[in-house]
PDB file of C-alpha atoms and ligand atoms in Angstrom:
ATOM      1  CA  MET A  12      78.931 111.950  45.139  1.00 58.00           C
ATOM      2  CA  PRO A  13      76.800 110.026  47.527  1.00 53.00           C
ATOM      3  CA  LYS A  14      73.595 108.516  46.308  1.00 47.00           C
ATOM      4  CA  THR A  15      70.673 110.386  44.917  1.00 46.00           C
ATOM      5  CA  SER A  16      67.979 109.461  42.636  1.00 43.00           C
ATOM      6  CA  SER A  17      64.744 110.946  41.599  1.00 42.00           C
ATOM      7  CA  LYS A  18      63.193 108.039  43.460  1.00 42.00           C
ATOM      8  CA  THR A  19      64.785 109.098  46.768  1.00 45.00           C
ATOM      9  CA  THR A  20      62.052 109.122  49.350  1.00 44.00           C
ATOM     10  CA  THR A  21      61.674 110.682  52.728  1.00 43.00           C
ATOM     11  CA  LYS A  22      60.226 107.750  54.577  1.00 47.00           C
ATOM     12  CA  LYS A  23      62.730 108.259  57.360  1.00 63.00           C
ATOM     13  CA  PHE A  24      62.108 112.041  57.435  1.00 68.00           C
ATOM     14  CA  LYS A  25      59.258 113.364  59.501  1.00 74.00           C
ATOM     15  CA  ARG A  26      57.408 116.268  58.013  1.00 81.00           C
ATOM     16  CA  VAL A  27      58.865 119.412  59.521  1.00 82.00           C
ATOM     17  CA  LYS A  28      57.664 122.956  59.898  1.00 87.00           C
ATOM     18  CA  VAL A  29      58.409 124.796  56.667  1.00 91.00           C
ATOM     19  CA  ALA A  30      60.949 127.656  56.867  1.00 94.00           C
ATOM     20  CA  THR A  31      59.499 131.132  56.421  1.00 95.00           C
ATOM     21  CA  LYS A  32      60.653 133.494  53.633  1.00 96.00           C
ATOM     22  CA  LYS A  33      62.710 135.386  56.195  1.00 97.00           C
ATOM     23  CA  GLU A  34      64.306 132.187  57.448  1.00 97.00           C
ATOM     24  CA  ILE A  35      65.074 131.029  53.905  1.00 97.00           C
ATOM     25  CA  ALA A  36      66.878 134.310  53.195  1.00 98.00           C
ATOM     26  CA  GLU A  37      68.878 134.062  56.386  1.00 98.00           C
ATOM     27  CA  ILE A  38      69.719 130.373  55.805  1.00 98.00           C
ATOM     28  CA  LYS A  39      70.940 131.294  52.310  1.00 98.00           C
ATOM     29  CA  ASP A  40      73.137 134.089  53.696  1.00 98.00           C
ATOM     30  CA  LEU A  41      74.582 131.758  56.359  1.00 98.00           C
ATOM     31  CA  PHE A  42      75.501 129.067  53.821  1.00 98.00           C
ATOM     32  CA  LEU A  43      77.192 131.613  51.622  1.00 97.00           C
ATOM     33  CA  LEU A  44      79.008 133.093  54.590  1.00 97.00           C
ATOM     34  CA  HIS A  45      80.308 129.723  55.848  1.00 97.00           C
ATOM     35  CA  TYR A  46      81.046 128.213  52.413  1.00 95.00           C
ATOM     36  CA  PRO A  47      81.834 131.183  50.165  1.00 92.00           C
ATOM     37  CA  GLN A  48      83.774 129.435  47.422  1.00 83.00           C
ATOM     38  CA  SER A  49      83.196 125.733  47.807  1.00 83.00           C
ATOM     39  CA  VAL A  50      84.022 123.402  44.975  1.00 87.00           C
ATOM     40  CA  THR A  51      83.706 119.636  44.500  1.00 91.00           C
ATOM     41  CA  GLU A  52      86.174 117.330  46.228  1.00 92.00           C
ATOM     42  CA  LEU A  53      86.425 115.286  43.056  1.00 96.00           C
ATOM     43  CA  GLU A  54      89.865 115.643  41.424  1.00 97.00           C
ATOM     44  CA  TYR A  55      89.834 116.385  37.660  1.00 97.00           C
ATOM     45  CA  ARG A  56      91.759 118.352  35.035  1.00 98.00           C
ATOM     46  CA  ASN A  57      89.209 118.845  32.294  1.00 98.00           C
ATOM     47  CA  LEU A  58      85.547 118.438  31.388  1.00 98.00           C
ATOM     48  CA  TYR A  59      85.992 114.815  30.275  1.00 98.00           C
ATOM     49  CA  GLU A  60      87.581 113.861  33.599  1.00 98.00           C
ATOM     50  CA  LEU A  61      84.952 115.779  35.583  1.00 98.00           C
ATOM     51  CA  LEU A  62      82.052 114.047  33.778  1.00 98.00           C
ATOM     52  CA  ILE A  63      83.598 110.592  34.392  1.00 98.00           C
ATOM     53  CA  SER A  64      84.298 111.402  38.055  1.00 98.00           C
ATOM     54  CA  VAL A  65      80.720 112.610  38.614  1.00 97.00           C
ATOM     55  CA  MET A  66      79.320 109.483  36.844  1.00 97.00           C
ATOM     56  CA  LEU A  67      81.483 107.217  39.067  1.00 97.00           C
ATOM     57  CA  SER A  68      80.533 109.100  42.207  1.00 94.00           C
ATOM     58  CA  ALA A  69      76.871 107.984  42.141  1.00 89.00           C
ATOM     59  CA  GLN A  70      76.437 105.912  45.308  1.00 88.00           C
ATOM     60  CA  CYS A  71      80.218 106.016  45.876  1.00 91.00           C
ATOM     61  CA  THR A  72      82.330 108.425  47.901  1.00 91.00           C
ATOM     62  CA  ASP A  73      84.385 111.171  46.301  1.00 93.00           C
ATOM     63  CA  LYS A  74      87.429 109.788  48.116  1.00 95.00           C
ATOM     64  CA  ARG A  75      86.991 106.378  46.481  1.00 96.00           C
ATOM     65  CA  VAL A  76      86.539 107.966  43.080  1.00 97.00           C
ATOM     66  CA  ASN A  77      89.707 109.995  43.486  1.00 98.00           C
ATOM     67  CA  ILE A  78      91.652 106.786  44.223  1.00 98.00           C
ATOM     68  CA  ILE A  79      90.287 105.090  41.101  1.00 97.00           C
ATOM     69  CA  THR A  80      90.489 107.828  38.477  1.00 98.00           C
ATOM     70  CA  PRO A  81      94.254 108.581  38.033  1.00 98.00           C
ATOM     71  CA  ALA A  82      94.978 105.133  36.543  1.00 98.00           C
ATOM     72  CA  LEU A  83      91.670 105.173  34.532  1.00 98.00           C
ATOM     73  CA  PHE A  84      92.547 108.596  33.027  1.00 98.00           C
ATOM     74  CA  THR A  85      96.073 107.487  32.199  1.00 98.00           C
ATOM     75  CA  ALA A  86      94.676 104.445  30.351  1.00 98.00           C
ATOM     76  CA  TYR A  87      91.875 106.348  28.665  1.00 98.00           C
ATOM     77  CA  PRO A  88      92.824 110.055  28.447  1.00 98.00           C
ATOM     78  CA  ASP A  89      89.951 111.126  26.194  1.00 98.00           C
ATOM     79  CA  ALA A  90      86.590 110.114  24.803  1.00 98.00           C
ATOM     80  CA  LEU A  91      88.092 108.499  21.737  1.00 98.00           C
ATOM     81  CA  SER A  92      90.255 106.066  23.718  1.00 98.00           C
ATOM     82  CA  LEU A  93      87.405 105.274  26.088  1.00 98.00           C
ATOM     83  CA  ALA A  94      84.991 104.689  23.228  1.00 98.00           C
ATOM     84  CA  ASN A  95      87.304 101.979  21.960  1.00 98.00           C
ATOM     85  CA  ALA A  96      88.046 100.438  25.350  1.00 98.00           C
ATOM     86  CA  GLU A  97      87.394  96.819  26.227  1.00 98.00           C
ATOM     87  CA  LEU A  98      84.637  96.451  28.789  1.00 98.00           C
ATOM     88  CA  ASP A  99      86.526  94.035  30.994  1.00 98.00           C
ATOM     89  CA  LYS A 100      89.549  96.357  31.204  1.00 98.00           C
ATOM     90  CA  VAL A 101      87.394  99.304  32.202  1.00 98.00           C
ATOM     91  CA  LYS A 102      85.707  97.143  34.831  1.00 98.00           C
ATOM     92  CA  GLU A 103      89.101  96.191  36.216  1.00 98.00           C
ATOM     93  CA  TYR A 104      90.061  99.882  36.681  1.00 98.00           C
ATOM     94  CA  ILE A 105      86.847 100.761  38.521  1.00 98.00           C
ATOM     95  CA  LYS A 106      86.031  97.514  40.281  1.00 97.00           C
ATOM     96  CA  SER A 107      86.324  99.009  43.815  1.00 96.00           C
ATOM     97  CA  CYS A 108      83.490 101.412  42.961  1.00 95.00           C
ATOM     98  CA  SER A 109      79.893 100.446  43.638  1.00 93.00           C
ATOM     99  CA  PHE A 110      77.878  99.233  40.623  1.00 95.00           C
ATOM    100  CA  PHE A 111      81.099  99.025  38.579  1.00 97.00           C
ATOM    101  CA  ASN A 112      79.576  96.666  36.004  1.00 97.00           C
ATOM    102  CA  ASN A 113      76.898  99.156  34.971  1.00 96.00           C
ATOM    103  CA  LYS A 114      79.177 102.106  35.348  1.00 97.00           C
ATOM    104  CA  ALA A 115      81.826 100.570  33.058  1.00 98.00           C
ATOM    105  CA  LYS A 116      79.180  99.909  30.395  1.00 97.00           C
ATOM    106  CA  ASN A 117      77.799 103.457  30.722  1.00 97.00           C
ATOM    107  CA  LEU A 118      81.271 105.055  30.571  1.00 98.00           C
ATOM    108  CA  ILE A 119      81.987 103.357  27.262  1.00 98.00           C
ATOM    109  CA  LYS A 120      78.543 104.086  25.820  1.00 97.00           C
ATOM    110  CA  MET A 121      78.864 107.687  26.971  1.00 98.00           C
ATOM    111  CA  ALA A 122      82.245 108.017  25.192  1.00 98.00           C
ATOM    112  CA  GLN A 123      80.919 106.369  22.039  1.00 97.00           C
ATOM    113  CA  SER A 124      78.011 108.788  21.816  1.00 96.00           C
ATOM    114  CA  VAL A 125      80.402 111.714  22.417  1.00 97.00           C
ATOM    115  CA  VAL A 126      82.593 110.498  19.558  1.00 97.00           C
ATOM    116  CA  GLU A 127      79.610 109.884  17.249  1.00 96.00           C
ATOM    117  CA  ASN A 128      77.550 112.971  17.994  1.00 96.00           C
ATOM    118  CA  TYR A 129      79.864 115.610  19.450  1.00 97.00           C
ATOM    119  CA  ASP A 130      83.106 115.272  17.535  1.00 97.00           C
ATOM    120  CA  ALA A 131      84.694 113.554  20.535  1.00 97.00           C
ATOM    121  CA  GLN A 132      84.243 116.660  22.753  1.00 97.00           C
ATOM    122  CA  ILE A 133      81.982 116.516  25.845  1.00 98.00           C
ATOM    123  CA  PRO A 134      79.115 118.933  25.257  1.00 97.00           C
ATOM    124  CA  LEU A 135      78.985 121.749  27.743  1.00 96.00           C
ATOM    125  CA  GLU A 136      75.188 122.165  27.871  1.00 95.00           C
ATOM    126  CA  GLN A 137      72.868 120.594  30.380  1.00 94.00           C
ATOM    127  CA  SER A 138      70.331 119.701  27.706  1.00 96.00           C
ATOM    128  CA  GLU A 139      72.989 117.840  25.673  1.00 97.00           C
ATOM    129  CA  LEU A 140      74.698 116.150  28.680  1.00 97.00           C
ATOM    130  CA  VAL A 141      71.461 114.449  29.706  1.00 96.00           C
ATOM    131  CA  LYS A 142      71.304 112.741  26.330  1.00 95.00           C
ATOM    132  CA  LEU A 143      74.496 110.808  27.089  1.00 96.00           C
ATOM    133  CA  ALA A 144      74.298 107.254  28.388  1.00 89.00           C
ATOM    134  CA  GLY A 145      74.476 107.098  32.163  1.00 88.00           C
ATOM    135  CA  VAL A 146      74.060 110.870  32.565  1.00 95.00           C
ATOM    136  CA  GLY A 147      70.868 111.907  34.394  1.00 92.00           C
ATOM    137  CA  GLN A 148      69.761 115.393  35.381  1.00 92.00           C
ATOM    138  CA  LYS A 149      71.686 115.325  38.661  1.00 92.00           C
ATOM    139  CA  THR A 150      74.962 114.342  36.996  1.00 95.00           C
ATOM    140  CA  ALA A 151      74.463 116.931  34.270  1.00 96.00           C
ATOM    141  CA  ASN A 152      73.666 119.610  36.843  1.00 96.00           C
ATOM    142  CA  VAL A 153      76.691 118.814  39.004  1.00 95.00           C
ATOM    143  CA  VAL A 154      78.988 118.998  35.946  1.00 97.00           C
ATOM    144  CA  MET A 155      77.495 122.347  34.923  1.00 97.00           C
ATOM    145  CA  ILE A 156      77.652 123.686  38.474  1.00 95.00           C
ATOM    146  CA  GLU A 157      81.234 122.723  38.916  1.00 95.00           C
ATOM    147  CA  TYR A 158      82.601 123.517  35.458  1.00 96.00           C
ATOM    148  CA  THR A 159      80.648 126.661  34.597  1.00 95.00           C
ATOM    149  CA  GLY A 160      79.195 127.945  37.864  1.00 93.00           C
ATOM    150  CA  ALA A 161      75.725 127.570  36.319  1.00 95.00           C
ATOM    151  CA  ASN A 162      72.839 128.704  38.498  1.00 97.00           C
ATOM    152  CA  LEU A 163      71.581 125.146  39.000  1.00 96.00           C
ATOM    153  CA  MET A 164      70.793 122.985  42.021  1.00 97.00           C
ATOM    154  CA  ALA A 165      71.601 119.275  42.268  1.00 96.00           C
ATOM    155  CA  VAL A 166      70.258 117.142  45.105  1.00 95.00           C
ATOM    156  CA  ASP A 167      72.293 114.285  46.503  1.00 92.00           C
ATOM    157  CA  THR A 168      71.674 112.488  49.814  1.00 92.00           C
ATOM    158  CA  HIS A 169      73.342 115.303  51.760  1.00 94.00           C
ATOM    159  CA  VAL A 170      71.433 118.137  50.152  1.00 96.00           C
ATOM    160  CA  PHE A 171      68.228 116.125  50.510  1.00 96.00           C
ATOM    161  CA  ARG A 172      68.765 115.549  54.274  1.00 96.00           C
ATOM    162  CA  VAL A 173      69.856 119.127  55.005  1.00 97.00           C
ATOM    163  CA  ALA A 174      66.883 120.560  53.082  1.00 97.00           C
ATOM    164  CA  HIS A 175      64.507 118.514  55.226  1.00 95.00           C
ATOM    165  CA  ARG A 176      66.208 119.248  58.531  1.00 96.00           C
ATOM    166  CA  LEU A 177      66.071 122.980  57.867  1.00 97.00           C
ATOM    167  CA  GLY A 178      62.491 123.006  56.721  1.00 96.00           C
ATOM    168  CA  LEU A 179      63.425 123.986  53.195  1.00 97.00           C
ATOM    169  CA  SER A 180      61.461 121.111  51.735  1.00 95.00           C
ATOM    170  CA  ASN A 181      59.125 118.301  52.722  1.00 93.00           C
ATOM    171  CA  ALA A 182      59.169 116.899  49.192  1.00 95.00           C
ATOM    172  CA  THR A 183      59.569 113.154  48.757  1.00 92.00           C
ATOM    173  CA  THR A 184      61.839 113.002  45.706  1.00 94.00           C
ATOM    174  CA  ALA A 185      65.193 114.521  44.881  1.00 93.00           C
ATOM    175  CA  THR A 186      63.677 116.106  41.741  1.00 94.00           C
ATOM    176  CA  LYS A 187      61.015 117.883  43.738  1.00 96.00           C
ATOM    177  CA  VAL A 188      63.516 118.996  46.410  1.00 97.00           C
ATOM    178  CA  GLU A 189      65.685 120.373  43.573  1.00 96.00           C
ATOM    179  CA  GLU A 190      62.751 122.331  42.183  1.00 97.00           C
ATOM    180  CA  GLU A 191      61.820 123.662  45.600  1.00 97.00           C
ATOM    181  CA  LEU A 192      65.302 124.746  46.511  1.00 98.00           C
ATOM    182  CA  SER A 193      65.770 126.414  43.115  1.00 97.00           C
ATOM    183  CA  ARG A 194      62.506 128.324  43.528  1.00 97.00           C
ATOM    184  CA  LYS A 195      63.249 129.383  47.116  1.00 97.00           C
ATOM    185  CA  PHE A 196      66.905 130.334  46.812  1.00 98.00           C
ATOM    186  CA  LYS A 197      66.645 131.644  43.198  1.00 97.00           C
ATOM    187  CA  THR A 198      70.275 132.784  42.821  1.00 97.00           C
ATOM    188  CA  GLU A 199      73.754 131.458  43.619  1.00 96.00           C
ATOM    189  CA  LEU A 200      72.380 127.934  43.481  1.00 97.00           C
ATOM    190  CA  HIS A 201      75.812 126.489  42.468  1.00 95.00           C
ATOM    191  CA  LEU A 202      77.391 127.811  45.646  1.00 96.00           C
ATOM    192  CA  LEU A 203      74.424 126.727  47.752  1.00 97.00           C
ATOM    193  CA  HIS A 204      74.627 123.237  46.297  1.00 96.00           C
ATOM    194  CA  GLN A 205      78.298 122.902  47.201  1.00 94.00           C
ATOM    195  CA  ALA A 206      77.645 124.423  50.674  1.00 96.00           C
ATOM    196  CA  MET A 207      74.820 121.987  51.421  1.00 97.00           C
ATOM    197  CA  VAL A 208      76.908 118.995  50.244  1.00 95.00           C
ATOM    198  CA  LEU A 209      79.806 119.928  52.511  1.00 95.00           C
ATOM    199  CA  PHE A 210      77.559 120.914  55.470  1.00 97.00           C
ATOM    200  CA  GLY A 211      75.733 117.575  55.162  1.00 96.00           C
ATOM    201  CA  ARG A 212      78.857 115.543  54.687  1.00 93.00           C
ATOM    202  CA  TYR A 213      80.882 116.933  57.596  1.00 94.00           C
ATOM    203  CA  LYS A 214      78.441 118.641  60.017  1.00 96.00           C
ATOM    204  CA  CYS A 215      74.819 117.751  59.580  1.00 96.00           C
ATOM    205  CA  LYS A 216      75.656 114.059  59.166  1.00 95.00           C
ATOM    206  CA  ALA A 217      73.012 111.376  58.748  1.00 92.00           C
ATOM    207  CA  LEU A 218      73.541 109.496  62.004  1.00 91.00           C
ATOM    208  CA  LYS A 219      75.366 111.773  64.427  1.00 92.00           C
ATOM    209  CA  PRO A 220      75.006 115.382  63.358  1.00 95.00           C
ATOM    210  CA  GLU A 221      77.238 117.866  65.099  1.00 95.00           C
ATOM    211  CA  CYS A 222      74.387 119.941  66.557  1.00 94.00           C
ATOM    212  CA  GLU A 223      76.431 121.551  69.359  1.00 93.00           C
ATOM    213  CA  GLY A 224      77.527 124.931  68.129  1.00 93.00           C
ATOM    214  CA  CYS A 225      75.946 124.398  64.720  1.00 96.00           C
ATOM    215  CA  PHE A 226      75.630 127.709  62.909  1.00 97.00           C
ATOM    216  CA  MET A 227      72.205 126.622  61.576  1.00 97.00           C
ATOM    217  CA  GLU A 228      70.806 125.675  64.975  1.00 95.00           C
ATOM    218  CA  GLU A 229      68.438 128.647  65.142  1.00 95.00           C
ATOM    219  CA  TYR A 230      66.778 127.516  61.875  1.00 96.00           C
ATOM    220  CA  CYS A 231      66.883 123.751  62.432  1.00 95.00           C
ATOM    221  CA  LYS A 232      63.532 121.961  62.602  1.00 91.00           C
ATOM    222  CA  SER A 233      65.034 118.618  63.562  1.00 86.00           C
ATOM    223  CA  LYS A 234      67.624 119.144  66.237  1.00 78.00           C
ATOM    224  CA  GLU A 235      65.313 117.995  69.062  1.00 75.00           C
ATOM    225  CA  GLY A 236      65.521 114.522  67.622  1.00 72.00           C
ATOM    226  CA  PHE A 237      69.268 114.409  68.110  1.00 67.00           C
ATOM    227  CA  LYS A 238      69.513 115.622  71.723  1.00 55.00           C
ATOM    228  CA  VAL A 239      71.150 113.073  73.981  1.00 46.00           C
TER     229      VAL A 239
HETATM  230 FE1  SF4 B   2      71.942 119.529  61.366  1.00 83.40          FE
HETATM  231 FE2  SF4 B   2      72.078 119.472  64.066  1.00 83.40          FE
HETATM  232 FE3  SF4 B   2      72.634 121.735  62.740  1.00 83.40          FE
HETATM  233 FE4  SF4 B   2      70.117 120.808  62.851  1.00 83.40          FE
HETATM  234  S1  SF4 B   2      71.352 121.570  64.582  1.00 83.40           S
HETATM  235  S2  SF4 B   2      71.175 121.614  61.019  1.00 83.40           S
HETATM  236  S3  SF4 B   2      70.428 118.554  62.777  1.00 83.40           S
HETATM  237  S4  SF4 B   2      73.787 119.790  62.646  1.00 83.40           S
END
């Protein structure tokens, strides 16, 4: 997953006109129509693999993570093996990932706390996931969204950008955008999260958004800035 942090700011985003209630409802319907059953592009086979993939994906592309993880999961197939791993060996497996030094430390610490406190099983509750090393609210929410279809929003750089361009939020942090989107959309947040990630990644891109023929054009508050 591309970068996000609660410290994400909107310095480069101009304040835009806020979408009306009617527009929000129509935007929601359009996202659900165009992305009815979207899921993460991270490849995983169980909750342990999903959590590790999401942790690695902070400020790293899903494609890169999918290249790294097969060998990592073969070497460390569960929390117990990862808890006992040598730091340098874990670093070696994930060295092509951004911030691999910290991520390697956090992966081992996460696994150790899972072994110590959760009988070596990854807890499947947002409130417990956030207690694990290296697992913030966004990571916990993404895991819950993907694994359980929980009605939660998570804001990465794509969701953040799309929310601003559509006038869904003018908030300056990912946490506030998450709160605002959750309040405005209310239901089906997991599907809307995935939809906004994919829309932002492939259509409403940061530098050259594909505005021509965009299904959100009618609701877009930013398209004038991209006209050539
Ligand atoms: Fe994004 Fe362009 Fe569509 Fe606006 S019109 S939502 S900037 S792709």
